[in-house]
Amino acid sequence: MADEGALPVTVAQLAQARLFQNLPPAALESLGSHCTCLDHGPGEAIVGPSDDTPPCVFLILKGQVEILQDDGPAGLVRVGQTSQGGLVGEFTAIDGVRGGCTVRAVSVTRCISIPRSVFRNLIEQHPIVALRLLHDMVSVIRRLNNRVASLQGAHAEFERIRRDLFRYMV
């Protein structure tokens, strides 16, 4: 379970994120004043699919988290992971739509919670943050495109095997 008391957020901690590097100290101080920092133990959910707290972006300071999607019969399926310096929740911060994912600590994890409104203001006031975020999102889309392409190839191979099996069964 997360520690009961939030820890102070420092400029140095925020500067760990590539997204926030080279921002003026005043911008980082202002950002930090709106954030909270909490520790989470291994296996602890940081965000759940039915979480009714306001959406936040999480900057991982220490440890590793996994992003899990409920796939119905298969249960929770790991769809991503991130570690120190990485972010989770930025898609929800942009469009306000919760993806129904669970973010869970893999190891002892310390993260900073950035409220959606604060994150959006930061993007609007500092175009370099928006440009870096856009770059990161393009990388995600490219990786997903590659995964979809490999799955389509796997499906074609599955169909060839199925046809061969049926041919030998008759």
Tab-separated table of N, CA and C in Angstrom:
chain	number	residue	atom	x	y	z
A	1	MET	N	0.844	-1.173	0.000
A	1	MET	CA	0.000	0.000	0.000
A	1	MET	C	0.889	1.236	0.000
A	2	ALA	N	0.429	2.309	-0.645
A	2	ALA	CA	1.200	3.549	-0.691
A	2	ALA	C	1.401	4.077	0.708
A	3	ASP	N	2.546	4.737	0.901
A	3	ASP	CA	2.807	5.359	2.187
A	3	ASP	C	1.708	6.366	2.479
A	4	GLU	N	1.366	6.477	3.763
A	4	GLU	CA	0.293	7.381	4.162
A	4	GLU	C	0.654	8.845	3.892
A	5	GLY	N	1.920	9.212	4.126
A	5	GLY	CA	2.314	10.596	3.941
A	5	GLY	C	2.993	10.824	2.611
A	6	ALA	N	2.590	11.876	1.941
A	6	ALA	CA	3.231	12.239	0.681
A	6	ALA	C	4.577	12.882	0.995
A	7	LEU	N	5.538	12.611	0.135
A	7	LEU	CA	6.874	13.181	0.273
A	7	LEU	C	6.961	14.476	-0.527
A	8	PRO	N	7.854	15.394	-0.141
A	8	PRO	CA	7.988	16.634	-0.935
A	8	PRO	C	8.564	16.316	-2.318
A	9	VAL	N	8.164	17.092	-3.303
A	9	VAL	CA	8.633	16.932	-4.676
A	9	VAL	C	9.663	18.022	-4.952
A	10	THR	N	10.830	17.615	-5.461
A	10	THR	CA	11.906	18.575	-5.711
A	10	THR	C	12.092	18.823	-7.205
A	11	VAL	N	12.738	19.926	-7.514
A	11	VAL	CA	13.074	20.264	-8.893
A	11	VAL	C	13.971	19.178	-9.481
A	12	ALA	N	14.920	18.684	-8.697
A	12	ALA	CA	15.835	17.637	-9.175
A	12	ALA	C	15.076	16.371	-9.562
A	13	GLN	N	14.056	16.023	-8.796
A	13	GLN	CA	13.268	14.835	-9.127
A	13	GLN	C	12.538	15.024	-10.456
A	14	LEU	N	11.925	16.177	-10.643
A	14	LEU	CA	11.185	16.438	-11.878
A	14	LEU	C	12.117	16.478	-13.084
A	15	ALA	N	13.320	16.987	-12.886
A	15	ALA	CA	14.285	17.094	-13.975
A	15	ALA	C	14.781	15.730	-14.441
A	16	GLN	N	14.490	14.649	-13.699
A	16	GLN	CA	14.875	13.297	-14.122
A	16	GLN	C	14.139	12.879	-15.389
A	17	ALA	N	12.971	13.436	-15.601
A	17	ALA	CA	12.176	13.067	-16.767
A	17	ALA	C	12.685	13.818	-17.987
A	18	ARG	N	12.973	13.078	-19.050
A	18	ARG	CA	13.419	13.709	-20.293
A	18	ARG	C	12.411	14.755	-20.750
A	19	LEU	N	11.150	14.494	-20.485
A	19	LEU	CA	10.085	15.413	-20.883
A	19	LEU	C	10.246	16.799	-20.268
A	20	PHE	N	10.814	16.860	-19.061
A	20	PHE	CA	10.910	18.133	-18.344
A	20	PHE	C	12.311	18.738	-18.346
A	21	GLN	N	13.266	18.060	-18.973
A	21	GLN	CA	14.637	18.579	-18.985
A	21	GLN	C	14.684	19.931	-19.679
A	22	ASN	N	15.534	20.781	-19.152
A	22	ASN	CA	15.777	22.127	-19.684
A	22	ASN	C	14.610	23.090	-19.492
A	23	LEU	N	13.630	22.717	-18.688
A	23	LEU	CA	12.597	23.679	-18.328
A	23	LEU	C	13.195	24.638	-17.306
A	24	PRO	N	12.762	25.869	-17.297
A	24	PRO	CA	13.282	26.823	-16.311
A	24	PRO	C	12.983	26.340	-14.885
A	25	PRO	N	13.900	26.585	-13.946
A	25	PRO	CA	13.674	26.165	-12.556
A	25	PRO	C	12.340	26.654	-11.987
A	26	ALA	N	11.924	27.848	-12.369
A	26	ALA	CA	10.645	28.375	-11.865
A	26	ALA	C	9.477	27.514	-12.330
A	27	ALA	N	9.544	27.025	-13.574
A	27	ALA	CA	8.478	26.165	-14.093
A	27	ALA	C	8.464	24.839	-13.342
A	28	LEU	N	9.653	24.292	-13.054
A	28	LEU	CA	9.726	23.031	-12.316
A	28	LEU	C	9.267	23.215	-10.873
A	29	GLU	N	9.616	24.355	-10.265
A	29	GLU	CA	9.158	24.628	-8.894
A	29	GLU	C	7.644	24.731	-8.850
A	30	SER	N	7.075	25.421	-9.821
A	30	SER	CA	5.616	25.552	-9.878
A	30	SER	C	4.963	24.181	-10.076
A	31	LEU	N	5.531	23.390	-10.989
A	31	LEU	CA	5.012	22.050	-11.224
A	31	LEU	C	5.066	21.232	-9.938
A	32	GLY	N	6.208	21.256	-9.273
A	32	GLY	CA	6.390	20.480	-8.045
A	32	GLY	C	5.421	20.854	-6.943
A	33	SER	N	5.027	22.109	-6.904
A	33	SER	CA	4.108	22.548	-5.851
A	33	SER	C	2.709	21.952	-5.991
A	34	HIS	N	2.402	21.406	-7.174
A	34	HIS	CA	1.080	20.815	-7.425
A	34	HIS	C	1.095	19.289	-7.415
A	35	CYS	N	2.260	18.714	-7.177
A	35	CYS	CA	2.428	17.270	-7.289
A	35	CYS	C	2.572	16.612	-5.919
A	36	THR	N	2.369	15.305	-5.915
A	36	THR	CA	2.634	14.513	-4.717
A	36	THR	C	3.562	13.366	-5.089
A	37	CYS	N	4.326	12.918	-4.114
A	37	CYS	CA	5.282	11.831	-4.312
A	37	CYS	C	4.955	10.734	-3.303
A	38	LEU	N	4.756	9.520	-3.809
A	38	LEU	CA	4.403	8.391	-2.950
A	38	LEU	C	5.217	7.167	-3.313
A	39	ASP	N	5.411	6.304	-2.315
A	39	ASP	CA	6.088	5.027	-2.505
A	39	ASP	C	5.035	3.926	-2.614
A	40	HIS	N	5.338	2.921	-3.451
A	40	HIS	CA	4.448	1.776	-3.642
A	40	HIS	C	5.272	0.503	-3.555
A	41	GLY	N	4.710	-0.529	-2.932
A	41	GLY	CA	5.390	-1.807	-2.807
A	41	GLY	C	5.164	-2.688	-4.019
A	42	PRO	N	5.999	-3.718	-4.182
A	42	PRO	CA	5.841	-4.650	-5.306
A	42	PRO	C	4.434	-5.243	-5.335
A	43	GLY	N	3.843	-5.252	-6.524
A	43	GLY	CA	2.511	-5.810	-6.703
A	43	GLY	C	1.378	-4.851	-6.391
A	44	GLU	N	1.693	-3.697	-5.855
A	44	GLU	CA	0.649	-2.733	-5.487
A	44	GLU	C	0.161	-1.971	-6.716
A	45	ALA	N	-1.163	-1.852	-6.830
A	45	ALA	CA	-1.756	-1.078	-7.922
A	45	ALA	C	-1.596	0.409	-7.628
A	46	ILE	N	-1.046	1.117	-8.581
A	46	ILE	CA	-0.918	2.570	-8.489
A	46	ILE	C	-2.191	3.206	-9.027
A	47	VAL	N	-2.712	2.621	-10.094
A	47	VAL	CA	-3.988	3.035	-10.688
A	47	VAL	C	-4.714	1.767	-11.088
A	48	GLY	N	-6.004	1.722	-10.802
A	48	GLY	CA	-6.816	0.577	-11.195
A	48	GLY	C	-7.843	0.980	-12.233
A	49	PRO	N	-8.434	0.000	-12.936
A	49	PRO	CA	-9.392	0.309	-13.993
A	49	PRO	C	-10.650	1.002	-13.488
A	50	SER	N	-11.017	0.762	-12.249
A	50	SER	CA	-12.232	1.391	-11.716
A	50	SER	C	-11.884	2.520	-10.749
A	51	ASP	N	-10.651	2.997	-10.818
A	51	ASP	CA	-10.197	4.078	-9.946
A	51	ASP	C	-11.031	5.328	-10.228
A	52	ASP	N	-11.613	5.900	-9.176
A	52	ASP	CA	-12.449	7.083	-9.375
A	52	ASP	C	-11.748	8.385	-8.974
A	53	THR	N	-10.435	8.323	-8.753
A	53	THR	CA	-9.686	9.538	-8.463
A	53	THR	C	-9.462	10.295	-9.772
A	54	PRO	N	-9.248	11.607	-9.688
A	54	PRO	CA	-9.014	12.369	-10.921
A	54	PRO	C	-7.782	11.840	-11.656
A	55	PRO	N	-7.821	11.871	-12.993
A	55	PRO	CA	-6.691	11.359	-13.772
A	55	PRO	C	-5.401	12.130	-13.481
A	56	CYS	N	-4.306	11.396	-13.444
A	56	CYS	CA	-2.983	11.979	-13.201
A	56	CYS	C	-1.973	11.352	-14.141
A	57	VAL	N	-0.865	12.050	-14.314
A	57	VAL	CA	0.304	11.503	-14.989
A	57	VAL	C	1.266	11.106	-13.883
A	58	PHE	N	1.902	9.959	-14.030
A	58	PHE	CA	2.845	9.491	-13.020
A	58	PHE	C	4.249	9.460	-13.604
A	59	LEU	N	5.164	10.153	-12.942
A	59	LEU	CA	6.580	10.136	-13.281
A	59	LEU	C	7.242	9.129	-12.351
A	60	ILE	N	7.868	8.126	-12.921
A	60	ILE	CA	8.511	7.079	-12.129
A	60	ILE	C	9.913	7.566	-11.744
A	61	LEU	N	10.135	7.722	-10.446
A	61	LEU	CA	11.438	8.167	-9.940
A	61	LEU	C	12.366	7.000	-9.651
A	62	LYS	N	11.779	5.905	-9.183
A	62	LYS	CA	12.557	4.734	-8.790
A	62	LYS	C	11.678	3.514	-8.980
A	63	GLY	N	12.282	2.415	-9.420
A	63	GLY	CA	11.541	1.178	-9.571
A	63	GLY	C	11.019	0.991	-10.984
A	64	GLN	N	10.064	0.090	-11.089
A	64	GLN	CA	9.494	-0.255	-12.383
A	64	GLN	C	8.005	-0.530	-12.211
A	65	VAL	N	7.222	-0.116	-13.205
A	65	VAL	CA	5.789	-0.402	-13.208
A	65	VAL	C	5.430	-1.131	-14.490
A	66	GLU	N	4.349	-1.886	-14.410
A	66	GLU	CA	3.806	-2.537	-15.596
A	66	GLU	C	2.398	-2.023	-15.822
A	67	ILE	N	2.008	-1.960	-17.086
A	67	ILE	CA	0.678	-1.525	-17.468
A	67	ILE	C	-0.061	-2.772	-17.931
A	68	LEU	N	-1.196	-3.041	-17.308
A	68	LEU	CA	-1.963	-4.257	-17.568
A	68	LEU	C	-3.351	-3.904	-18.083
A	69	GLN	N	-3.801	-4.650	-19.073
A	69	GLN	CA	-5.143	-4.468	-19.636
A	69	GLN	C	-5.933	-5.735	-19.366
A	70	ASP	N	-7.175	-5.608	-18.927
A	70	ASP	CA	-8.017	-6.781	-18.693
A	70	ASP	C	-8.511	-7.293	-20.041
A	71	ASP	N	-8.133	-8.528	-20.366
A	71	ASP	CA	-8.480	-9.130	-21.648
A	71	ASP	C	-9.612	-10.142	-21.498
A	72	GLY	N	-10.453	-9.959	-20.491
A	72	GLY	CA	-11.578	-10.864	-20.297
A	72	GLY	C	-11.123	-12.242	-19.869
A	73	PRO	N	-11.314	-13.256	-20.745
A	73	PRO	CA	-10.978	-14.631	-20.360
A	73	PRO	C	-9.498	-14.820	-20.014
A	74	ALA	N	-8.629	-14.079	-20.654
A	74	ALA	CA	-7.191	-14.222	-20.394
A	74	ALA	C	-6.774	-13.496	-19.112
A	75	GLY	N	-7.651	-12.679	-18.577
A	75	GLY	CA	-7.319	-11.909	-17.377
A	75	GLY	C	-6.454	-10.705	-17.712
A	76	LEU	N	-5.611	-10.301	-16.772
A	76	LEU	CA	-4.756	-9.140	-16.984
A	76	LEU	C	-3.592	-9.507	-17.899
A	77	VAL	N	-3.440	-8.739	-18.962
A	77	VAL	CA	-2.373	-8.949	-19.940
A	77	VAL	C	-1.456	-7.739	-19.899
A	78	ARG	N	-0.163	-7.997	-19.801
A	78	ARG	CA	0.822	-6.915	-19.755
A	78	ARG	C	0.948	-6.278	-21.136
A	79	VAL	N	0.670	-4.983	-21.199
A	79	VAL	CA	0.748	-4.267	-22.480
A	79	VAL	C	1.896	-3.265	-22.511
A	80	GLY	N	2.549	-3.056	-21.379
A	80	GLY	CA	3.669	-2.129	-21.363
A	80	GLY	C	4.345	-2.105	-20.016
A	81	GLN	N	5.467	-1.428	-19.981
A	81	GLN	CA	6.196	-1.238	-18.733
A	81	GLN	C	7.020	0.038	-18.856
A	82	THR	N	7.393	0.589	-17.735
A	82	THR	CA	8.298	1.735	-17.722
A	82	THR	C	9.029	1.762	-16.395
A	83	SER	N	10.148	2.460	-16.394
A	83	SER	CA	10.967	2.539	-15.193
A	83	SER	C	11.428	3.976	-14.984
A	84	GLN	N	12.485	4.153	-14.219
A	84	GLN	CA	12.947	5.478	-13.800
A	84	GLN	C	12.977	6.477	-14.961
A	85	GLY	N	12.340	7.619	-14.732
A	85	GLY	CA	12.293	8.682	-15.729
A	85	GLY	C	11.121	8.571	-16.677
A	86	GLY	N	10.414	7.433	-16.656
A	86	GLY	CA	9.289	7.217	-17.560
A	86	GLY	C	7.990	7.771	-17.007
A	87	LEU	N	7.023	7.902	-17.891
A	87	LEU	CA	5.694	8.411	-17.535
A	87	LEU	C	4.634	7.370	-17.841
A	88	VAL	N	3.564	7.400	-17.077
A	88	VAL	CA	2.344	6.670	-17.408
A	88	VAL	C	1.171	7.606	-17.159
A	89	GLY	N	0.126	7.428	-17.945
A	89	GLY	CA	-1.069	8.250	-17.780
A	89	GLY	C	-1.121	9.468	-18.680
A	90	GLU	N	-0.116	9.652	-19.535
A	90	GLU	CA	-0.099	10.847	-20.369
A	90	GLU	C	-1.192	10.839	-21.431
A	91	PHE	N	-1.602	9.649	-21.917
A	91	PHE	CA	-2.685	9.598	-22.898
A	91	PHE	C	-3.985	10.086	-22.261
A	92	THR	N	-4.271	9.594	-21.060
A	92	THR	CA	-5.479	10.008	-20.348
A	92	THR	C	-5.437	11.494	-20.030
A	93	ALA	N	-4.257	12.015	-19.715
A	93	ALA	CA	-4.128	13.440	-19.427
A	93	ALA	C	-4.476	14.279	-20.649
A	94	ILE	N	-4.201	13.748	-21.816
A	94	ILE	CA	-4.465	14.511	-23.036
A	94	ILE	C	-5.926	14.444	-23.441
A	95	ASP	N	-6.499	13.223	-23.478
A	95	ASP	CA	-7.872	13.133	-23.991
A	95	ASP	C	-8.938	12.917	-22.923
A	96	GLY	N	-8.536	12.687	-21.676
A	96	GLY	CA	-9.501	12.522	-20.598
A	96	GLY	C	-10.185	11.173	-20.559
A	97	VAL	N	-9.819	10.266	-21.445
A	97	VAL	CA	-10.445	8.950	-21.514
A	97	VAL	C	-9.561	7.945	-20.783
A	98	ARG	N	-10.139	7.314	-19.786
A	98	ARG	CA	-9.394	6.276	-19.063
A	98	ARG	C	-9.375	5.014	-19.908
A	99	GLY	N	-8.211	4.415	-20.014
A	99	GLY	CA	-8.063	3.239	-20.865
A	99	GLY	C	-8.463	1.939	-20.207
A	100	GLY	N	-8.877	1.982	-18.944
A	100	GLY	CA	-9.262	0.759	-18.263
A	100	GLY	C	-8.071	-0.103	-17.870
A	101	CYS	N	-6.901	0.496	-17.821
A	101	CYS	CA	-5.684	-0.245	-17.479
A	101	CYS	C	-5.404	-0.186	-15.988
A	102	THR	N	-4.630	-1.153	-15.550
A	102	THR	CA	-4.077	-1.161	-14.207
A	102	THR	C	-2.594	-0.856	-14.327
A	103	VAL	N	-2.109	0.066	-13.508
A	103	VAL	CA	-0.678	0.336	-13.421
A	103	VAL	C	-0.245	-0.233	-12.082
A	104	ARG	N	0.712	-1.184	-12.135
A	104	ARG	CA	1.109	-1.892	-10.934
A	104	ARG	C	2.631	-1.843	-10.767
A	105	ALA	N	3.060	-1.616	-9.517
A	105	ALA	CA	4.486	-1.606	-9.207
A	105	ALA	C	5.040	-3.019	-9.335
A	106	VAL	N	6.149	-3.164	-10.050
A	106	VAL	CA	6.831	-4.450	-10.176
A	106	VAL	C	7.813	-4.616	-9.025
A	107	SER	N	8.421	-3.510	-8.633
A	107	SER	CA	9.380	-3.483	-7.532
A	107	SER	C	9.004	-2.304	-6.636
A	108	VAL	N	9.776	-2.084	-5.576
A	108	VAL	CA	9.540	-0.893	-4.765
A	108	VAL	C	9.651	0.305	-5.700
A	109	THR	N	8.613	1.105	-5.731
A	109	THR	CA	8.515	2.188	-6.709
A	109	THR	C	8.171	3.497	-6.020
A	110	ARG	N	8.858	4.537	-6.426
A	110	ARG	CA	8.531	5.895	-5.993
A	110	ARG	C	8.104	6.663	-7.236
A	111	CYS	N	6.943	7.293	-7.149
A	111	CYS	CA	6.467	8.056	-8.303
A	111	CYS	C	5.864	9.387	-7.863
A	112	ILE	N	5.885	10.301	-8.809
A	112	ILE	CA	5.286	11.613	-8.614
A	112	ILE	C	3.966	11.627	-9.380
A	113	SER	N	2.923	12.054	-8.713
A	113	SER	CA	1.603	12.174	-9.314
A	113	SER	C	1.385	13.624	-9.738
A	114	ILE	N	1.130	13.826	-11.038
A	114	ILE	CA	0.915	15.160	-11.590
A	114	ILE	C	-0.541	15.256	-12.028
A	115	PRO	N	-1.333	16.135	-11.419
A	115	PRO	CA	-2.741	16.257	-11.817
A	115	PRO	C	-2.881	16.587	-13.306
A	116	ARG	N	-3.920	16.060	-13.908
A	116	ARG	CA	-4.169	16.256	-15.341
A	116	ARG	C	-4.162	17.731	-15.725
A	117	SER	N	-4.847	18.568	-14.979
A	117	SER	CA	-4.925	19.991	-15.334
A	117	SER	C	-3.547	20.651	-15.296
A	118	VAL	N	-2.733	20.268	-14.341
A	118	VAL	CA	-1.377	20.824	-14.225
A	118	VAL	C	-0.531	20.364	-15.415
A	119	PHE	N	-0.646	19.092	-15.775
A	119	PHE	CA	0.109	18.554	-16.905
A	119	PHE	C	-0.302	19.243	-18.202
A	120	ARG	N	-1.596	19.422	-18.399
A	120	ARG	CA	-2.080	20.083	-19.617
A	120	ARG	C	-1.605	21.535	-19.684
A	121	ASN	N	-1.624	22.236	-18.551
A	121	ASN	CA	-1.119	23.609	-18.529
A	121	ASN	C	0.363	23.653	-18.883
A	122	LEU	N	1.111	22.695	-18.371
A	122	LEU	CA	2.538	22.622	-18.671
A	122	LEU	C	2.768	22.456	-20.177
A	123	ILE	N	1.985	21.606	-20.813
A	123	ILE	CA	2.096	21.398	-22.259
A	123	ILE	C	1.786	22.693	-23.013
A	124	GLU	N	0.747	23.379	-22.578
A	124	GLU	CA	0.348	24.616	-23.249
A	124	GLU	C	1.379	25.731	-23.078
A	125	GLN	N	1.992	25.810	-21.919
A	125	GLN	CA	2.935	26.896	-21.624
A	125	GLN	C	4.351	26.624	-22.113
A	126	HIS	N	4.690	25.355	-22.354
A	126	HIS	CA	6.051	24.992	-22.749
A	126	HIS	C	5.995	24.058	-23.958
A	127	PRO	N	6.015	24.625	-25.162
A	127	PRO	CA	5.910	23.801	-26.378
A	127	PRO	C	6.959	22.692	-26.478
A	128	ILE	N	8.128	22.854	-25.873
A	128	ILE	CA	9.145	21.806	-25.930
A	128	ILE	C	8.638	20.539	-25.242
A	129	VAL	N	7.825	20.704	-24.203
A	129	VAL	CA	7.240	19.542	-23.520
A	129	VAL	C	6.266	18.843	-24.467
A	130	ALA	N	5.450	19.628	-25.168
A	130	ALA	CA	4.501	19.045	-26.125
A	130	ALA	C	5.242	18.332	-27.246
A	131	LEU	N	6.332	18.909	-27.729
A	131	LEU	CA	7.100	18.293	-28.808
A	131	LEU	C	7.739	16.978	-28.347
A	132	ARG	N	8.292	16.957	-27.145
A	132	ARG	CA	8.880	15.721	-26.621
A	132	ARG	C	7.809	14.655	-26.414
A	133	LEU	N	6.658	15.077	-25.916
A	133	LEU	CA	5.557	14.137	-25.708
A	133	LEU	C	5.092	13.567	-27.052
A	134	LEU	N	4.999	14.416	-28.052
A	134	LEU	CA	4.603	13.967	-29.386
A	134	LEU	C	5.617	12.958	-29.928
A	135	HIS	N	6.885	13.222	-29.731
A	135	HIS	CA	7.935	12.297	-30.155
A	135	HIS	C	7.758	10.941	-29.477
A	136	ASP	N	7.507	10.948	-28.167
A	136	ASP	CA	7.301	9.703	-27.430
A	136	ASP	C	6.083	8.942	-27.943
A	137	MET	N	5.011	9.668	-28.259
A	137	MET	CA	3.794	9.015	-28.739
A	137	MET	C	3.993	8.415	-30.122
A	138	VAL	N	4.769	9.080	-30.972
A	138	VAL	CA	5.072	8.519	-32.285
A	138	VAL	C	5.843	7.210	-32.115
A	139	SER	N	6.763	7.166	-31.166
A	139	SER	CA	7.517	5.933	-30.892
A	139	SER	C	6.582	4.805	-30.468
A	140	VAL	N	5.606	5.135	-29.625
A	140	VAL	CA	4.629	4.127	-29.177
A	140	VAL	C	3.833	3.612	-30.380
A	141	ILE	N	3.387	4.505	-31.232
A	141	ILE	CA	2.596	4.110	-32.404
A	141	ILE	C	3.428	3.226	-33.333
A	142	ARG	N	4.685	3.571	-33.548
A	142	ARG	CA	5.548	2.749	-34.408
A	142	ARG	C	5.730	1.339	-33.827
A	143	ARG	N	5.972	1.256	-32.504
A	143	ARG	CA	6.119	-0.060	-31.882
A	143	ARG	C	4.839	-0.878	-32.038
A	144	LEU	N	3.683	-0.234	-31.824
A	144	LEU	CA	2.413	-0.951	-31.950
A	144	LEU	C	2.163	-1.391	-33.388
A	145	ASN	N	2.515	-0.552	-34.349
A	145	ASN	CA	2.376	-0.951	-35.757
A	145	ASN	C	3.197	-2.199	-36.046
A	146	ASN	N	4.418	-2.247	-35.528
A	146	ASN	CA	5.270	-3.427	-35.735
A	146	ASN	C	4.660	-4.663	-35.086
A	147	ARG	N	4.079	-4.489	-33.895
A	147	ARG	CA	3.453	-5.632	-33.217
A	147	ARG	C	2.243	-6.139	-33.997
A	148	VAL	N	1.427	-5.213	-34.519
A	148	VAL	CA	0.252	-5.610	-35.304
A	148	VAL	C	0.699	-6.361	-36.546
A	149	ALA	N	1.732	-5.860	-37.215
A	149	ALA	CA	2.227	-6.528	-38.423
A	149	ALA	C	2.707	-7.941	-38.099
A	150	SER	N	3.406	-8.112	-36.977
A	150	SER	CA	3.883	-9.448	-36.625
A	150	SER	C	2.724	-10.368	-36.260
A	151	LEU	N	1.681	-9.820	-35.645
A	151	LEU	CA	0.512	-10.647	-35.324
A	151	LEU	C	-0.230	-11.079	-36.582
A	152	GLN	N	-0.287	-10.208	-37.570
A	152	GLN	CA	-0.945	-10.588	-38.813
A	152	GLN	C	-0.192	-11.733	-39.484
A	153	GLY	N	1.139	-11.685	-39.450
A	153	GLY	CA	1.941	-12.782	-39.990
A	153	GLY	C	1.705	-14.064	-39.220
A	154	ALA	N	1.594	-13.956	-37.897
A	154	ALA	CA	1.343	-15.128	-37.057
A	154	ALA	C	-0.028	-15.718	-37.370
A	155	HIS	N	-1.015	-14.863	-37.619
A	155	HIS	CA	-2.355	-15.346	-37.943
A	155	HIS	C	-2.332	-16.132	-39.261
A	156	ALA	N	-1.613	-15.626	-40.240
A	156	ALA	CA	-1.515	-16.319	-41.528
A	156	ALA	C	-0.859	-17.691	-41.340
A	157	GLU	N	0.189	-17.757	-40.514
A	157	GLU	CA	0.855	-19.036	-40.242
A	157	GLU	C	-0.089	-19.992	-39.519
A	158	PHE	N	-0.872	-19.478	-38.563
A	158	PHE	CA	-1.855	-20.292	-37.852
A	158	PHE	C	-2.859	-20.886	-38.839
A	159	GLU	N	-3.323	-20.092	-39.770
A	159	GLU	CA	-4.289	-20.577	-40.760
A	159	GLU	C	-3.677	-21.661	-41.648
A	160	ARG	N	-2.397	-21.519	-42.043
A	160	ARG	CA	-1.729	-22.546	-42.845
A	160	ARG	C	-1.639	-23.860	-42.055
A	161	ILE	N	-1.275	-23.777	-40.785
A	161	ILE	CA	-1.177	-24.971	-39.936
A	161	ILE	C	-2.544	-25.617	-39.773
A	162	ARG	N	-3.566	-24.821	-39.550
A	162	ARG	CA	-4.926	-25.339	-39.394
A	162	ARG	C	-5.365	-26.079	-40.650
A	163	ARG	N	-5.108	-25.495	-41.821
A	163	ARG	CA	-5.486	-26.163	-43.085
A	163	ARG	C	-4.733	-27.484	-43.248
A	164	ASP	N	-3.436	-27.473	-42.908
A	164	ASP	CA	-2.646	-28.709	-43.015
A	164	ASP	C	-3.191	-29.782	-42.072
A	165	LEU	N	-3.542	-29.398	-40.860
A	165	LEU	CA	-4.096	-30.360	-39.900
A	165	LEU	C	-5.408	-30.948	-40.392
A	166	PHE	N	-6.285	-30.098	-40.922
A	166	PHE	CA	-7.564	-30.592	-41.429
A	166	PHE	C	-7.365	-31.515	-42.614
A	167	ARG	N	-6.372	-31.242	-43.443
A	167	ARG	CA	-6.092	-32.079	-44.600
A	167	ARG	C	-5.698	-33.490	-44.166
A	168	TYR	N	-4.953	-33.603	-43.054
A	168	TYR	CA	-4.521	-34.914	-42.576
A	168	TYR	C	-5.602	-35.622	-41.750
A	169	MET	N	-6.602	-34.889	-41.327
A	169	MET	CA	-7.641	-35.494	-40.499
A	169	MET	C	-8.672	-36.237	-41.352
A	170	VAL	N	-8.819	-35.907	-42.608
A	170	VAL	CA	-9.838	-36.552	-43.442
A	170	VAL	C	-9.302	-37.708	-44.228
